[in-house]
């Protein structure tokens, strides 16, 4: 079969396969969004808390219940990102504490679930948003929308460095410089202009830059080790798994298994979790996602240096053509 026909068949087959993979990656978690062991606090007297816990247990597998002595302890747990919300039993009736900044979708679900339980018992629930989203972005749309552009910026940076033939230290410096600029620009737009982030500007810029470096380093590192195919592998990993499994539009505990765990081990998911912690929770629970991003960036940039070293060693070990000295003329 001529090579031209083989290429035609490859395109005809591969395009539908890629489309099916993309549809599966984005549609499957979206269609299966539901709470799975979602951390939720219950505070109040032992008897009242036990009754609430039994009522919540009717949502089989939905909640992971944490007991707290009083409302103050429950509020601290929410601000520490140990739970997404808490039901506090008071003499006046049940009170629901939420944190829309941790995920507006989760806060909305908790309101519906707890209100249903209370309505069945003839009570009304007062809802208090302990850590709200900014007034300029009440639905958290900006943070959700930032995941894809940051992933694309990292992929483009890694691909451009590879296409320009930058290697070794020069490639690493280019990737770090581009990531730092992306972080500053993204923080300028999301924080300074749109007012969608509420933490320290420099910390947010650092998180956004580190997220970009994790992606760009992975793409460029794979390309340095395995060749041009590495760019496609890195881009597919980020776009087909990292982006839809990030939990940005809800929470990791709202995704089906194993998407919840996979997403948090990839840069988009870790970056989203870290940005929420830095922007709204004073850095609470930031260690895990920060280490994940750092490892991705370090391994990716290390792969860039290693690939350059291997290429230089291979080039240096290639035999040079024999050069015969001209014979002396007697």
Coordinates of C-alpha atoms in Angstrom, one line a residue:
X1 CA 0.0 0.0 0.0
X2 CA 1.4 3.4 -0.9
X3 CA 2.5 5.6 1.9
X4 CA 0.1 8.3 0.8
X5 CA -2.9 5.9 1.3
X6 CA -1.6 4.8 4.6
X7 CA -1.5 8.4 5.9
X8 CA -5.0 8.9 4.6
X9 CA -6.3 5.9 6.4
X10 CA -4.5 6.9 9.6
X11 CA -6.1 10.3 9.5
X12 CA -9.6 8.9 8.9
X13 CA -9.2 6.4 11.8
X14 CA -7.4 8.6 14.3
X15 CA -9.6 11.6 14.2
X16 CA -12.8 9.8 15.3
X17 CA -10.8 7.9 17.9
X18 CA -9.4 11.2 19.3
X19 CA -12.9 12.7 19.2
X20 CA -14.3 9.7 21.1
X21 CA -11.6 10.0 23.7
X22 CA -12.2 13.7 24.2
X23 CA -16.0 13.2 24.5
X24 CA -15.5 10.4 27.0
X25 CA -13.0 12.4 29.1
X26 CA -15.2 15.5 29.3
X27 CA -18.7 14.0 29.3
X28 CA -18.2 11.0 31.6
X29 CA -17.2 12.9 34.7
X30 CA -19.8 15.6 34.0
X31 CA -22.6 13.1 33.7
X32 CA -21.6 11.3 36.9
X33 CA -21.1 14.3 39.1
X34 CA -22.4 13.4 42.6
X35 CA -21.0 13.5 46.1
X36 CA -18.8 10.6 47.1
X37 CA -17.5 10.6 50.7
X38 CA -17.8 14.4 50.7
X39 CA -16.3 15.6 54.0
X40 CA -19.2 17.2 56.1
X41 CA -19.2 18.3 59.7
X42 CA -21.9 17.9 62.3
X43 CA -21.9 19.9 65.5
X44 CA -24.1 20.0 68.5
X45 CA -25.1 17.9 71.5
X46 CA -24.3 14.1 71.1
X47 CA -27.9 13.1 70.8
X48 CA -28.8 15.8 68.3
X49 CA -25.7 15.3 66.2
X50 CA -26.4 11.5 66.1
X51 CA -29.9 12.2 64.8
X52 CA -28.6 14.4 62.1
X53 CA -25.9 11.9 61.2
X54 CA -28.6 9.2 60.8
X55 CA -30.6 11.4 58.5
X56 CA -27.5 12.2 56.4
X57 CA -26.7 8.5 56.2
X58 CA -29.8 8.1 54.0
X59 CA -27.6 9.6 51.2
X60 CA -25.7 6.3 51.0
X61 CA -22.0 6.9 50.4
X62 CA -22.5 10.7 49.8
X63 CA -20.9 12.0 53.0
X64 CA -17.9 11.5 55.2
X65 CA -19.2 12.7 58.6
X66 CA -16.9 14.6 61.0
X67 CA -18.1 15.4 64.5
X68 CA -17.4 18.7 66.2
X69 CA -18.2 20.0 69.7
X70 CA -19.7 23.3 68.7
X71 CA -20.1 25.8 65.9
X72 CA -16.7 27.5 66.5
X73 CA -14.9 24.1 65.9
X74 CA -17.0 23.5 62.8
X75 CA -16.1 26.9 61.4
X76 CA -12.4 26.3 62.0
X77 CA -12.6 22.9 60.2
X78 CA -14.2 24.6 57.2
X79 CA -11.6 27.3 57.1
X80 CA -8.9 24.7 57.4
X81 CA -10.4 22.8 54.4
X82 CA -11.0 19.7 56.5
X83 CA -14.7 19.7 55.5
X84 CA -16.8 21.5 52.9
X85 CA -19.6 22.5 55.3
X86 CA -21.2 21.6 58.6
X87 CA -24.7 21.1 60.0
X88 CA -24.9 22.8 63.4
X89 CA -27.8 21.8 65.7
X90 CA -28.9 24.8 67.8
X91 CA -31.9 25.4 70.1
X92 CA -33.4 27.6 67.4
X93 CA -33.1 24.8 64.8
X94 CA -30.5 23.4 62.4
X95 CA -27.9 25.8 60.8
X96 CA -25.9 25.0 57.7
X97 CA -22.4 26.3 57.4
X98 CA -21.0 26.3 53.8
X99 CA -17.9 27.6 52.0
X100 CA -18.9 28.6 48.4
X101 CA -15.2 29.6 47.8
X102 CA -14.4 25.8 48.1
X103 CA -16.8 25.1 45.3
X104 CA -20.2 26.8 44.6
X105 CA -21.6 23.6 43.2
X106 CA -20.8 21.8 46.5
X107 CA -22.3 24.6 48.6
X108 CA -25.5 24.5 46.5
X109 CA -25.8 20.7 46.8
X110 CA -25.4 20.9 50.6
X111 CA -28.1 23.5 50.8
X112 CA -30.5 21.3 48.8
X113 CA -29.7 18.1 50.7
X114 CA -29.8 19.6 54.2
X115 CA -32.9 21.6 53.4
X116 CA -34.7 18.5 52.2
X117 CA -33.8 16.7 55.4
X118 CA -35.0 19.6 57.5
X119 CA -38.2 20.0 55.5
X120 CA -39.1 16.4 56.1
X121 CA -38.9 17.1 59.8
X122 CA -40.9 20.3 59.6
X123 CA -37.9 22.6 60.2
X124 CA -36.2 25.3 58.2
X125 CA -32.4 25.6 57.8
X126 CA -30.5 28.9 58.1
X127 CA -27.5 28.9 55.8
X128 CA -24.3 30.8 56.6
X129 CA -21.5 31.1 54.0
X130 CA -18.4 31.0 56.1
X131 CA -15.9 31.5 53.2
X132 CA -17.9 33.1 50.4
X133 CA -16.8 33.7 46.8
X134 CA -16.0 37.3 45.9
X135 CA -19.0 39.5 45.2
X136 CA -17.6 40.2 41.7
X137 CA -17.6 36.4 40.9
X138 CA -20.3 34.8 43.1
X139 CA -20.4 31.6 41.0
X140 CA -16.7 31.1 40.8
X141 CA -16.8 31.2 37.1
X142 CA -13.4 32.9 36.6
X143 CA -11.5 30.3 38.5
X144 CA -13.3 27.5 36.7
X145 CA -12.6 29.1 33.3
X146 CA -8.9 29.7 34.1
X147 CA -8.1 26.0 34.0
X148 CA -8.2 25.5 30.2
X149 CA -6.2 28.7 29.3
X150 CA -3.5 27.9 31.8
X151 CA -3.2 24.4 30.5
X152 CA -3.0 25.7 26.9
X153 CA -0.4 28.2 27.9
X154 CA 1.8 25.5 29.4
X155 CA 1.4 23.3 26.3
X156 CA 2.2 26.1 23.9
X157 CA 5.2 27.1 25.9
X158 CA 6.6 23.6 25.9
X159 CA 5.9 23.1 22.2
X160 CA 7.4 26.4 21.2
X161 CA 10.6 25.8 23.1
X162 CA 10.8 22.4 21.4
X163 CA 10.1 23.7 17.9
X164 CA 12.7 26.5 18.3
X165 CA 15.3 24.0 19.1
X166 CA 16.2 25.4 22.5
X167 CA 18.0 22.8 24.7
X168 CA 19.5 22.5 28.1
X169 CA 19.8 25.5 30.4
X170 CA 18.5 27.9 27.7
X171 CA 15.3 25.8 27.4
X172 CA 14.8 25.7 31.1
X173 CA 15.3 29.5 31.4
X174 CA 12.8 30.0 28.6
X175 CA 10.2 27.8 30.2
X176 CA 10.6 29.4 33.7
X177 CA 10.5 32.9 32.2
X178 CA 7.4 32.2 30.2
X179 CA 5.7 30.6 33.2
X180 CA 6.5 33.5 35.4
X181 CA 5.0 35.9 32.9
X182 CA 1.9 33.8 32.5
X183 CA 1.4 33.8 36.3
X184 CA 1.8 37.5 36.5
X185 CA -0.6 38.2 33.6
X186 CA -3.2 35.7 34.9
X187 CA -3.1 37.2 38.4
X188 CA -3.4 40.7 36.9
X189 CA -6.5 39.6 35.0
X190 CA -8.2 37.4 37.6
X191 CA -7.3 39.3 40.8
X192 CA -6.6 42.9 39.8
X193 CA -9.1 43.4 37.0
X194 CA -11.9 40.9 37.5
X195 CA -11.7 40.7 41.3
X196 CA -12.3 37.0 41.3
X197 CA -9.5 36.1 43.6
X198 CA -9.2 37.3 47.2
X199 CA -5.7 36.3 48.5
X200 CA -2.2 37.7 48.3
X201 CA -1.5 38.8 44.7
X202 CA 2.1 37.5 44.7
X203 CA 1.1 34.2 46.1
X204 CA -1.6 33.8 43.5
X205 CA 0.8 34.8 40.7
X206 CA 3.3 32.2 42.0
X207 CA 0.6 29.4 42.0
X208 CA -0.5 30.3 38.5
X209 CA 3.1 30.4 37.3
X210 CA 4.0 27.1 39.0
X211 CA 0.9 25.5 37.4
X212 CA 2.1 26.7 34.0
X213 CA 5.7 25.5 34.6
X214 CA 4.4 22.0 35.6
X215 CA 2.6 21.7 32.3
X216 CA 5.3 23.3 30.1
X217 CA 8.0 21.3 31.7
X218 CA 6.2 18.1 31.2
X219 CA 5.5 18.7 27.6
X220 CA 9.1 19.9 26.8
X221 CA 10.6 17.2 28.9
X222 CA 8.7 14.4 27.1
X223 CA 9.7 15.9 23.8
X224 CA 13.4 16.1 24.8
X225 CA 13.3 12.4 25.8
X226 CA 11.2 10.7 23.2
X227 CA 11.2 13.2 20.3
X228 CA 8.3 15.2 18.7
X229 CA 5.8 12.5 19.8
X230 CA 6.4 13.6 23.4
X231 CA 4.7 16.9 22.7
X232 CA 1.6 15.1 21.7
X233 CA 1.7 12.8 24.6
X234 CA 2.1 15.6 27.1
X235 CA -0.6 17.7 25.5
X236 CA -3.0 14.7 25.4
X237 CA -2.3 13.9 29.1
X238 CA -3.1 17.4 30.2
X239 CA -6.1 18.1 27.9
X240 CA -7.8 14.7 28.0
X241 CA -7.2 13.8 31.6
X242 CA -5.9 16.8 33.6
X243 CA -8.5 19.3 32.5
X244 CA -11.8 17.3 32.7
X245 CA -10.6 15.5 35.9
X246 CA -9.5 18.7 37.7
X247 CA -12.7 19.1 39.6
X248 CA -12.6 22.8 39.0
X249 CA -16.3 23.1 38.3
X250 CA -17.3 21.2 41.5
X251 CA -14.8 19.3 43.7
X252 CA -12.7 16.2 43.5
X253 CA -15.2 14.3 45.8
X254 CA -17.9 15.0 43.2
X255 CA -16.2 13.1 40.5
X256 CA -16.4 9.4 39.8
X257 CA -13.5 7.1 40.7
X258 CA -10.7 7.0 39.7
X259 CA -11.1 10.4 38.0
X260 CA -11.1 12.1 41.4
X261 CA -7.6 10.8 42.4
X262 CA -6.1 11.0 38.9
X263 CA -7.2 14.7 38.5
X264 CA -5.4 15.7 41.7
X265 CA -2.2 14.1 40.6
X266 CA -2.1 16.1 37.4
X267 CA -1.2 19.8 37.1
X268 CA -4.7 21.3 36.3
X269 CA -6.3 19.6 39.3
X270 CA -3.5 20.3 41.7
X271 CA -3.2 23.9 40.5
X272 CA -7.0 24.5 41.0
X273 CA -6.9 23.1 44.5
X274 CA -3.8 25.1 45.4
X275 CA -5.2 28.3 44.0
X276 CA -8.4 28.0 46.0
X277 CA -6.4 27.4 49.2
X278 CA -4.1 30.4 48.6
X279 CA -6.9 32.7 47.4
X280 CA -9.6 32.0 49.9
X281 CA -8.3 29.9 52.8
X282 CA -5.0 31.5 53.8
X283 CA -3.0 28.6 52.4
X284 CA -4.8 25.9 54.3
X285 CA -4.3 22.4 52.9
X286 CA -1.9 23.8 50.3
X287 CA 1.1 21.4 51.0
X288 CA -0.1 18.4 49.0
X289 CA -1.0 20.2 45.7
X290 CA 2.1 22.5 46.0
X291 CA 4.3 19.4 46.2
X292 CA 2.5 17.8 43.2
X293 CA 3.1 20.8 41.0
X294 CA 6.7 21.2 42.2
X295 CA 7.4 17.5 41.3
X296 CA 5.9 17.9 37.9
X297 CA 7.9 21.1 37.2
X298 CA 11.1 19.6 38.6
X299 CA 10.8 16.3 36.8
X300 CA 9.8 18.0 33.5
X301 CA 12.7 20.5 33.6
X302 CA 15.0 17.8 34.7
X303 CA 14.0 15.8 31.6
X304 CA 14.7 18.7 29.4
X305 CA 18.3 18.9 30.8
X306 CA 18.7 15.1 30.6
X307 CA 17.4 15.0 27.0
X308 CA 19.8 17.7 26.0
X309 CA 22.7 15.9 27.7
X310 CA 21.9 12.6 26.0
X311 CA 21.6 14.3 22.6
X312 CA 25.0 16.0 23.1
X313 CA 26.6 12.7 24.1
X314 CA 25.1 10.9 21.2
X315 CA 26.3 13.6 18.8
X316 CA 29.7 13.6 20.3
X317 CA 30.1 9.8 20.0
X318 CA 29.1 9.6 16.3
X319 CA 32.1 8.6 14.2
X320 CA 33.5 11.3 12.0
X321 CA 34.3 10.6 8.4
X322 CA 37.9 9.4 7.7
X323 CA 40.1 12.1 6.3
X324 CA 43.0 10.8 4.3
X325 CA 46.1 12.9 4.3
X326 CA 47.3 13.8 0.9
X327 CA 50.2 11.7 -0.1
X328 CA 53.6 13.4 -0.3
X329 CA 54.8 14.1 -3.7
X330 CA 58.4 12.8 -4.1

